[in-house]
Amino acid sequence: MTDITSAWAELGGDPALLARVSTVVRADALPARLPVRELARACVGVCALAGAELGARRAALARVPRVRVDDGAVAVSFTSERRLLVDGRAPVAFAPLSRFWRTADGWVRTHANYPHHRVRLLRALGLPGDAAPTAVARALAGRAALEVEDTVHASGGLAVALRTPRQWTAHPQADAVAARPLVERGRLDGSRARGFAPFDGGPLLPAAGLRVLDLTRVLAGPVATRTLALLGADVLRVDAPHLPELPDQHADTGFGKRSALLDLSSDRRTFEELLAAADVVVTGYRPGALDRFGLSPEALAERRPGLVVAQVSAWGAYWPWGARRGFDSLVQAATGIAVLEGGTERPGALPAQALDHGTGHLLAAAVLRALTEQSYDGGSRSVRLALARTAAWLTGGTEAAGDAEAAGDAGRPAGSEPGEGVRMDEGDGKGMTKKEEPTADAGGLRDAGPWLAGTDSPLGRLRYALAPVSFDGGPRDWTRPPGAWGADPARWL
């Protein structure tokens, strides 16, 4: 079940602490056929509870602070990329080639927000680099969806065939995912118990004084590290100079962090200096991609005993799809979610990138719980999550999956529409550039105002979603807005 009790159990938390959590239920938040609101509430709830638990441990409090989860705050945060305004401009969430396309035997979902992914997609389809969406539509209309999936993957691009829940269940990757826990936790060595410096007053910041090395991209990993920054961590995001981040995406997920550029293939000395003083390393690249740099959990812990290593991926670190790239929208299409929320004739989407946001909050919760456990009995720790496993948690909680699969488009809740980035037309893509404010009902709420804030930043005037993680005495907002991508030095404060 997608509830806070099961999520807290996956994290190894004391069930008695669940009594400290209260919920403000809002029936209009995150409307969907699947229990998206419940999943989002659970992920945020356990993250807040893990933060409150660690804060109480560090401050020597007699009781863990009370946690309050408001569905409104959760819904706004889970649609943060659609709430963002930069000098009054709404960002472009999905590029014209990131969408569903008709194929000869069904649908395929592509992701081409990054320029290099767009180039690889077009190359796989035999199209020039300036090909318009209409040309892509024609190229895909005569090909089988699975053929497209394999061809684009072989080129390093991103595309998955639309699958029904039954088709995904029959796939070997679904078996590999189902065999793993929602939150994989491990102990890497027997290093001594972690000690913490005392608090010096102010808000209860459970991650104060901790250094988090952020090696993540899009979107679950940055959400996790954004949350750790909210709770007081010094978060340094490090990117390769040749892989620039999308500006609006950086603005949305960069709150509380610093951003530096570092080429691991040529400047290992700087990285090792950062690692030597780090408490947590969070990685969000596909499994194995960083191992050649000595960044596997075991290798990191060997060089920095007492480390917490957190990993997140799309499909999980196991075969046959363990080395594949992926994003929330692709996981929704492959695992049957798009059929459950729409149908085989008109694929749908969740009302938010809930796999990303939910997994991100679970990842932050797993880090916080690992730090608490270290304070009692030490040991370097590893935690690992996957969007596909979160998807299995979401879809496994409904007994109507088979009925919804057969219902087609009639299974969509009344009045709902496909989620962000789900385009069925074959236009020129100009409609993807939105200058107006995002729709007021993004996330299903009539009024999102209570959970939005504004601030000046090096990027301009920002309107943004407040964090949904809330407990007594805890922080209400980030202490710093995002700065320019890559503008900070690669060193700790």
mmCIF file with all atom_site columns, C-alpha atoms in Angstrom, residues 17-108:
data_model
loop_
_atom_site.group_PDB
_atom_site.id
_atom_site.type_symbol
_atom_site.label_atom_id
_atom_site.label_alt_id
_atom_site.label_comp_id
_atom_site.label_asym_id
_atom_site.label_entity_id
_atom_site.label_seq_id
_atom_site.pdbx_PDB_ins_code
_atom_site.Cartn_x
_atom_site.Cartn_y
_atom_site.Cartn_z
_atom_site.occupancy
_atom_site.B_iso_or_equiv
_atom_site.pdbx_formal_charge
_atom_site.auth_seq_id
_atom_site.auth_comp_id
_atom_site.auth_asym_id
_atom_site.auth_atom_id
_atom_site.pdbx_PDB_model_num
ATOM 1  C CA . LEU A 1 17  ? 7.126  7.488  15.738  1.00 0.00 ? 17  LEU A CA 1
ATOM 2  C CA . LEU A 1 18  ? 4.270  7.423  13.217  1.00 0.00 ? 18  LEU A CA 1
ATOM 3  C CA . ALA A 1 19  ? 2.019  8.779  15.959  1.00 0.00 ? 19  ALA A CA 1
ATOM 4  C CA . ARG A 1 20  ? 3.921  12.074 15.620  1.00 0.00 ? 20  ARG A CA 1
ATOM 5  C CA . VAL A 1 21  ? 2.569  12.602 12.072  1.00 0.00 ? 21  VAL A CA 1
ATOM 6  C CA . SER A 1 22  ? -0.663 14.423 11.261  1.00 0.00 ? 22  SER A CA 1
ATOM 7  C CA . THR A 1 23  ? -2.140 15.052 7.818   1.00 0.00 ? 23  THR A CA 1
ATOM 8  C CA . VAL A 1 24  ? -4.219 17.807 6.263   1.00 0.00 ? 24  VAL A CA 1
ATOM 9  C CA . VAL A 1 25  ? -6.221 15.995 3.593   1.00 0.00 ? 25  VAL A CA 1
ATOM 10 C CA . ARG A 1 26  ? -7.285 17.906 0.492   1.00 0.00 ? 26  ARG A CA 1
ATOM 11 C CA . ALA A 1 27  ? -9.396 15.812 -1.841  1.00 0.00 ? 27  ALA A CA 1
ATOM 12 C CA . ASP A 1 28  ? -8.676 17.986 -4.868  1.00 0.00 ? 28  ASP A CA 1
ATOM 13 C CA . ALA A 1 29  ? -4.893 17.549 -4.679  1.00 0.00 ? 29  ALA A CA 1
ATOM 14 C CA . LEU A 1 30  ? -3.157 15.527 -7.430  1.00 0.00 ? 30  LEU A CA 1
ATOM 15 C CA . PRO A 1 31  ? -6.294 13.947 -8.957  1.00 0.00 ? 31  PRO A CA 1
ATOM 16 C CA . ALA A 1 32  ? -5.578 10.671 -10.712 1.00 0.00 ? 32  ALA A CA 1
ATOM 17 C CA . ARG A 1 33  ? -6.901 7.171  -11.182 1.00 0.00 ? 33  ARG A CA 1
ATOM 18 C CA . LEU A 1 34  ? -3.917 5.770  -9.278  1.00 0.00 ? 34  LEU A CA 1
ATOM 19 C CA . PRO A 1 35  ? -3.300 6.725  -5.610  1.00 0.00 ? 35  PRO A CA 1
ATOM 20 C CA . VAL A 1 36  ? -0.868 9.517  -6.473  1.00 0.00 ? 36  VAL A CA 1
ATOM 21 C CA . ARG A 1 37  ? -1.958 11.805 -3.624  1.00 0.00 ? 37  ARG A CA 1
ATOM 22 C CA . GLU A 1 38  ? -1.409 8.996  -1.115  1.00 0.00 ? 38  GLU A CA 1
ATOM 23 C CA . LEU A 1 39  ? 2.012  8.154  -2.533  1.00 0.00 ? 39  LEU A CA 1
ATOM 24 C CA . ALA A 1 40  ? 3.110  11.794 -2.506  1.00 0.00 ? 40  ALA A CA 1
ATOM 25 C CA . ARG A 1 41  ? 1.817  12.294 1.039   1.00 0.00 ? 41  ARG A CA 1
ATOM 26 C CA . ALA A 1 42  ? 3.644  9.179  2.241   1.00 0.00 ? 42  ALA A CA 1
ATOM 27 C CA . CYS A 1 43  ? 6.961  10.147 0.627   1.00 0.00 ? 43  CYS A CA 1
ATOM 28 C CA . VAL A 1 44  ? 6.896  13.652 2.082   1.00 0.00 ? 44  VAL A CA 1
ATOM 29 C CA . GLY A 1 45  ? 5.658  12.371 5.437   1.00 0.00 ? 45  GLY A CA 1
ATOM 30 C CA . VAL A 1 46  ? 8.501  9.909  5.943   1.00 0.00 ? 46  VAL A CA 1
ATOM 31 C CA . CYS A 1 47  ? 11.020 12.501 4.794   1.00 0.00 ? 47  CYS A CA 1
ATOM 32 C CA . ALA A 1 48  ? 9.752  15.004 7.366   1.00 0.00 ? 48  ALA A CA 1
ATOM 33 C CA . LEU A 1 49  ? 9.627  12.327 10.062  1.00 0.00 ? 49  LEU A CA 1
ATOM 34 C CA . ALA A 1 50  ? 13.186 11.192 9.291   1.00 0.00 ? 50  ALA A CA 1
ATOM 35 C CA . GLY A 1 51  ? 14.307 14.812 9.532   1.00 0.00 ? 51  GLY A CA 1
ATOM 36 C CA . ALA A 1 52  ? 12.479 15.342 12.815  1.00 0.00 ? 52  ALA A CA 1
ATOM 37 C CA . GLU A 1 53  ? 13.965 12.115 14.201  1.00 0.00 ? 53  GLU A CA 1
ATOM 38 C CA . LEU A 1 54  ? 17.521 13.123 13.335  1.00 0.00 ? 54  LEU A CA 1
ATOM 39 C CA . GLY A 1 55  ? 16.939 16.636 14.642  1.00 0.00 ? 55  GLY A CA 1
ATOM 40 C CA . ALA A 1 56  ? 15.693 15.263 17.952  1.00 0.00 ? 56  ALA A CA 1
ATOM 41 C CA . ARG A 1 57  ? 18.700 12.970 18.169  1.00 0.00 ? 57  ARG A CA 1
ATOM 42 C CA . ARG A 1 58  ? 21.136 15.812 17.565  1.00 0.00 ? 58  ARG A CA 1
ATOM 43 C CA . ALA A 1 59  ? 19.383 18.272 19.892  1.00 0.00 ? 59  ALA A CA 1
ATOM 44 C CA . ALA A 1 60  ? 18.862 15.651 22.614  1.00 0.00 ? 60  ALA A CA 1
ATOM 45 C CA . LEU A 1 61  ? 15.120 16.318 22.654  1.00 0.00 ? 61  LEU A CA 1
ATOM 46 C CA . ALA A 1 62  ? 12.892 14.168 24.852  1.00 0.00 ? 62  ALA A CA 1
ATOM 47 C CA . ARG A 1 63  ? 10.416 13.643 22.004  1.00 0.00 ? 63  ARG A CA 1
ATOM 48 C CA . VAL A 1 64  ? 10.574 13.738 18.238  1.00 0.00 ? 64  VAL A CA 1
ATOM 49 C CA . PRO A 1 65  ? 8.926  16.967 16.993  1.00 0.00 ? 65  PRO A CA 1
ATOM 50 C CA . ARG A 1 66  ? 5.443  16.762 15.533  1.00 0.00 ? 66  ARG A CA 1
ATOM 51 C CA . VAL A 1 67  ? 5.252  16.405 11.751  1.00 0.00 ? 67  VAL A CA 1
ATOM 52 C CA . ARG A 1 68  ? 2.490  17.998 9.685   1.00 0.00 ? 68  ARG A CA 1
ATOM 53 C CA . VAL A 1 69  ? 1.849  16.912 6.100   1.00 0.00 ? 69  VAL A CA 1
ATOM 54 C CA . ASP A 1 70  ? -0.473 19.165 4.098   1.00 0.00 ? 70  ASP A CA 1
ATOM 55 C CA . ASP A 1 71  ? -1.740 17.767 0.799   1.00 0.00 ? 71  ASP A CA 1
ATOM 56 C CA . GLY A 1 72  ? -1.762 21.290 -0.604  1.00 0.00 ? 72  GLY A CA 1
ATOM 57 C CA . ALA A 1 73  ? 1.915  21.860 0.095   1.00 0.00 ? 73  ALA A CA 1
ATOM 58 C CA . VAL A 1 74  ? 2.712  18.413 -1.285  1.00 0.00 ? 74  VAL A CA 1
ATOM 59 C CA . ALA A 1 75  ? 0.767  18.966 -4.515  1.00 0.00 ? 75  ALA A CA 1
ATOM 60 C CA . VAL A 1 76  ? 2.378  22.349 -5.134  1.00 0.00 ? 76  VAL A CA 1
ATOM 61 C CA . SER A 1 77  ? 5.866  20.993 -4.471  1.00 0.00 ? 77  SER A CA 1
ATOM 62 C CA . PHE A 1 78  ? 5.302  17.960 -6.683  1.00 0.00 ? 78  PHE A CA 1
ATOM 63 C CA . THR A 1 79  ? 4.502  20.355 -9.534  1.00 0.00 ? 79  THR A CA 1
ATOM 64 C CA . SER A 1 80  ? 7.307  22.788 -8.664  1.00 0.00 ? 80  SER A CA 1
ATOM 65 C CA . GLU A 1 81  ? 8.727  22.821 -12.194 1.00 0.00 ? 81  GLU A CA 1
ATOM 66 C CA . ARG A 1 82  ? 5.340  24.072 -13.429 1.00 0.00 ? 82  ARG A CA 1
ATOM 67 C CA . ARG A 1 83  ? 4.963  26.617 -10.616 1.00 0.00 ? 83  ARG A CA 1
ATOM 68 C CA . LEU A 1 84  ? 8.275  28.317 -11.283 1.00 0.00 ? 84  LEU A CA 1
ATOM 69 C CA . LEU A 1 85  ? 8.320  31.800 -12.779 1.00 0.00 ? 85  LEU A CA 1
ATOM 70 C CA . VAL A 1 86  ? 11.572 33.528 -13.744 1.00 0.00 ? 86  VAL A CA 1
ATOM 71 C CA . ASP A 1 87  ? 10.973 37.271 -14.093 1.00 0.00 ? 87  ASP A CA 1
ATOM 72 C CA . GLY A 1 88  ? 7.341  36.428 -14.783 1.00 0.00 ? 88  GLY A CA 1
ATOM 73 C CA . ARG A 1 89  ? 8.139  33.854 -17.471 1.00 0.00 ? 89  ARG A CA 1
ATOM 74 C CA . ALA A 1 90  ? 6.947  30.276 -17.153 1.00 0.00 ? 90  ALA A CA 1
ATOM 75 C CA . PRO A 1 91  ? 9.582  27.681 -18.090 1.00 0.00 ? 91  PRO A CA 1
ATOM 76 C CA . VAL A 1 92  ? 9.297  25.191 -20.908 1.00 0.00 ? 92  VAL A CA 1
ATOM 77 C CA . ALA A 1 93  ? 8.939  21.847 -19.160 1.00 0.00 ? 93  ALA A CA 1
ATOM 78 C CA . PHE A 1 94  ? 9.181  19.578 -22.196 1.00 0.00 ? 94  PHE A CA 1
ATOM 79 C CA . ALA A 1 95  ? 10.847 20.128 -25.566 1.00 0.00 ? 95  ALA A CA 1
ATOM 80 C CA . PRO A 1 96  ? 8.841  19.562 -28.789 1.00 0.00 ? 96  PRO A CA 1
ATOM 81 C CA . LEU A 1 97  ? 10.378 16.103 -29.360 1.00 0.00 ? 97  LEU A CA 1
ATOM 82 C CA . SER A 1 98  ? 9.639  14.916 -25.801 1.00 0.00 ? 98  SER A CA 1
ATOM 83 C CA . ARG A 1 99  ? 6.186  13.369 -26.169 1.00 0.00 ? 99  ARG A CA 1
ATOM 84 C CA . PHE A 1 100 ? 4.093  10.408 -27.275 1.00 0.00 ? 100 PHE A CA 1
ATOM 85 C CA . TRP A 1 101 ? 4.102  9.474  -30.966 1.00 0.00 ? 101 TRP A CA 1
ATOM 86 C CA . ARG A 1 102 ? 1.915  7.128  -32.978 1.00 0.00 ? 102 ARG A CA 1
ATOM 87 C CA . THR A 1 103 ? 3.674  4.104  -34.403 1.00 0.00 ? 103 THR A CA 1
ATOM 88 C CA . ALA A 1 104 ? 2.496  1.417  -36.762 1.00 0.00 ? 104 ALA A CA 1
ATOM 89 C CA . ASP A 1 105 ? 1.320  -0.745 -33.870 1.00 0.00 ? 105 ASP A CA 1
ATOM 90 C CA . GLY A 1 106 ? 0.795  1.596  -30.930 1.00 0.00 ? 106 GLY A CA 1
ATOM 91 C CA . TRP A 1 107 ? 2.694  4.422  -29.237 1.00 0.00 ? 107 TRP A CA 1
ATOM 92 C CA . VAL A 1 108 ? 6.225  5.321  -28.291 1.00 0.00 ? 108 VAL A CA 1
#
